[in-house]
Tab-separated table of C-alpha atoms in Angstrom:
chain	number	residue	atom	x	y	z
A	19	UNK	CA	142.621	215.726	162.358
A	20	UNK	CA	145.105	216.916	165.031
A	21	UNK	CA	145.412	214.622	167.995
A	22	UNK	CA	143.892	211.626	166.203
A	23	UNK	CA	145.546	208.358	167.132
A	24	UNK	CA	145.819	205.210	165.060
A	25	UNK	CA	144.799	203.164	168.066
A	26	UNK	CA	141.088	202.517	168.274
A	27	UNK	CA	138.851	201.504	171.154
A	28	UNK	CA	137.987	197.819	171.464
A	29	UNK	CA	134.377	198.656	170.595
A	30	UNK	CA	135.289	199.910	167.088
A	31	UNK	CA	134.043	197.589	164.406
A	32	UNK	CA	136.520	196.173	161.836
A	33	UNK	CA	134.726	198.075	159.068
A	34	UNK	CA	135.214	201.479	160.686
A	35	UNK	CA	137.250	204.073	158.765
A	36	UNK	CA	139.904	204.204	161.540
A	37	UNK	CA	140.699	200.482	161.148
A	38	UNK	CA	140.564	200.619	157.346
A	39	UNK	CA	143.160	203.443	157.349
A	40	UNK	CA	145.787	201.309	159.065
A	41	UNK	CA	147.984	199.733	156.385
A	42	UNK	CA	148.759	196.023	156.500
A	43	UNK	CA	151.958	195.013	158.229
A	44	UNK	CA	154.738	193.717	156.012
A	45	UNK	CA	155.390	189.998	155.917
A	46	UNK	CA	158.818	189.287	157.332
A	47	UNK	CA	161.161	186.292	157.245
A	48	UNK	CA	164.712	185.564	158.418
A	49	UNK	CA	166.941	183.086	156.663
A	50	UNK	CA	170.418	181.708	157.291
A	51	UNK	CA	173.128	183.010	155.013
A	52	UNK	CA	173.327	179.868	152.865
A	53	UNK	CA	172.325	178.965	149.301
A	54	UNK	CA	169.437	176.760	150.504
A	55	UNK	CA	167.709	179.945	151.701
A	56	UNK	CA	167.191	181.219	148.146
A	57	UNK	CA	164.437	178.725	147.181
A	58	UNK	CA	162.909	179.060	150.657
A	59	UNK	CA	162.663	182.840	150.219
A	60	UNK	CA	161.224	182.458	146.717
A	61	UNK	CA	158.610	179.994	148.066
A	62	UNK	CA	157.717	182.388	150.908
A	63	UNK	CA	156.946	185.134	148.385
A	64	UNK	CA	155.018	182.777	146.092
A	65	UNK	CA	152.901	181.568	149.023
A	66	UNK	CA	152.175	185.150	150.107
A	67	UNK	CA	150.956	186.480	146.762
A	68	UNK	CA	147.187	186.678	146.302
A	69	UNK	CA	145.523	184.085	144.056
A	70	UNK	CA	144.590	186.801	141.568
A	71	UNK	CA	148.216	187.926	141.065
A	72	UNK	CA	149.011	187.754	137.328
A	73	UNK	CA	151.423	184.968	136.380
A	74	UNK	CA	154.016	187.324	134.874
A	75	UNK	CA	153.995	189.571	137.941
A	76	UNK	CA	154.377	186.549	140.220
A	77	UNK	CA	157.320	185.355	138.142
A	78	UNK	CA	158.995	188.777	138.280
A	79	UNK	CA	158.562	189.050	142.057
A	80	UNK	CA	160.051	185.580	142.551
A	81	UNK	CA	162.947	186.456	140.241
A	82	UNK	CA	163.595	189.707	142.134
A	83	UNK	CA	163.539	187.749	145.382
A	84	UNK	CA	166.071	185.277	143.975
A	85	UNK	CA	168.454	188.035	142.891
A	86	UNK	CA	168.206	190.097	146.067
A	87	UNK	CA	168.538	187.138	148.430
A	88	UNK	CA	171.403	185.632	146.424
A	89	UNK	CA	173.287	188.947	146.526
A	90	UNK	CA	172.733	189.292	150.278
A	91	UNK	CA	174.041	185.768	150.869
A	92	UNK	CA	177.069	186.209	148.589
A	93	UNK	CA	178.085	189.712	149.580
A	94	UNK	CA	176.289	190.801	152.728
A	95	UNK	CA	176.378	188.144	155.410
A	96	UNK	CA	179.065	185.898	156.826
A	97	UNK	CA	177.772	182.312	157.192
A	98	UNK	CA	180.582	181.531	159.644
A	99	UNK	CA	179.162	184.201	161.952
A	100	UNK	CA	175.668	182.674	161.765
A	101	UNK	CA	174.420	185.940	160.319
A	102	UNK	CA	170.913	186.085	158.950
A	103	UNK	CA	169.396	187.877	156.020
A	104	UNK	CA	165.904	189.312	156.241
A	105	UNK	CA	163.170	189.449	153.634
A	106	UNK	CA	160.181	191.781	153.907
A	107	UNK	CA	157.213	191.976	151.552
A	108	UNK	CA	154.343	194.463	151.545
A	109	UNK	CA	152.000	196.441	149.341
A	110	UNK	CA	151.879	200.225	149.330
A	111	UNK	CA	151.271	203.014	146.844
A	112	UNK	CA	150.121	200.608	144.133
A	113	UNK	CA	153.299	198.493	144.308
A	114	UNK	CA	154.465	195.181	145.662
A	115	UNK	CA	157.625	195.948	147.650
A	116	UNK	CA	160.499	193.624	148.541
A	117	UNK	CA	163.300	194.502	150.934
A	118	UNK	CA	166.250	192.230	151.565
A	119	UNK	CA	168.469	193.230	154.456
A	120	UNK	CA	171.886	191.991	155.465
A	121	UNK	CA	174.467	193.016	158.074
A	122	UNK	CA	177.058	194.449	155.654
A	123	UNK	CA	177.309	198.253	155.457
A	124	UNK	CA	178.687	198.031	151.912
A	125	UNK	CA	176.175	199.176	149.307
A	126	UNK	CA	176.054	197.253	146.037
A	127	UNK	CA	176.668	199.206	142.847
A	128	UNK	CA	175.062	198.883	139.452
A	129	UNK	CA	177.718	197.635	137.029
A	130	UNK	CA	177.926	197.017	133.308
A	131	UNK	CA	180.013	193.828	133.094
A	132	UNK	CA	181.712	192.738	129.900
A	133	UNK	CA	179.724	190.256	127.787
A	134	UNK	CA	182.065	187.386	128.705
A	135	UNK	CA	181.876	188.046	132.473
A	136	UNK	CA	179.942	185.327	134.308
A	137	UNK	CA	178.689	187.397	137.256
A	138	UNK	CA	177.765	190.954	138.145
A	139	UNK	CA	174.384	191.268	136.448
A	140	UNK	CA	172.107	190.921	139.474
A	141	UNK	CA	171.433	194.621	139.974
A	142	UNK	CA	170.980	195.087	136.218
A	143	UNK	CA	168.174	192.554	136.459
A	144	UNK	CA	166.733	194.284	139.540
A	145	UNK	CA	166.921	197.607	137.683
A	146	UNK	CA	165.128	196.260	134.614
A	147	UNK	CA	162.392	194.363	136.503
A	148	UNK	CA	161.466	196.930	139.127
A	149	UNK	CA	159.664	200.228	138.741
A	150	UNK	CA	161.655	201.653	141.641
A	151	UNK	CA	164.567	200.404	143.699
A	152	UNK	CA	167.150	201.720	146.092
A	153	UNK	CA	169.426	201.027	149.015
A	154	UNK	CA	168.897	202.266	152.559
A	155	UNK	CA	171.350	202.006	155.437
A	156	UNK	CA	169.791	200.433	158.494
A	157	UNK	CA	169.837	202.405	161.736
A	158	UNK	CA	171.797	199.823	163.697
A	159	UNK	CA	173.745	197.648	161.259
A	160	UNK	CA	173.792	196.811	157.578
A	161	UNK	CA	171.552	197.857	154.735
A	162	UNK	CA	168.352	196.991	152.895
A	163	UNK	CA	167.978	196.734	149.151
A	164	UNK	CA	164.384	197.632	148.315
A	165	UNK	CA	162.595	197.052	145.010
A	166	UNK	CA	159.028	197.733	143.970
A	167	UNK	CA	156.940	196.470	141.086
A	168	UNK	CA	153.702	198.213	140.163
A	169	UNK	CA	150.606	196.137	140.882
A	170	UNK	CA	148.725	195.521	137.672
A	171	UNK	CA	144.993	194.985	137.634
A	172	UNK	CA	144.112	191.346	136.913
């Protein structure tokens, strides 16, 4: 309806259609660019998931978090500059979405490393676990790597 605002009067009840149409805000965390932030980020996601989240889906979301945060720490933020990485988590369009942001403008690329190479498989894992993923430049500085996994019915 033209002219309709998402803001509602204080007298609107929480069950009104206007309130129900407002999507939930993403959860958001900031972590120092250091290896100790990886388990903290994984724990933040685990603690945020609903109790009815299937075990396999929970595992995959925690694994995606590990890969994305590790890559941001290794390649996207300078710990000597006290730079932070950011983790966001939300549900939309039938997916759980993760976004990990760092201050580097350099976009990661999907590689096919040789079998004897010890690193370089993080985005391959992200690609195989997620139903959709991509990279977005941030308006002020850096980029976000975003991955979504379809929510399965318990």
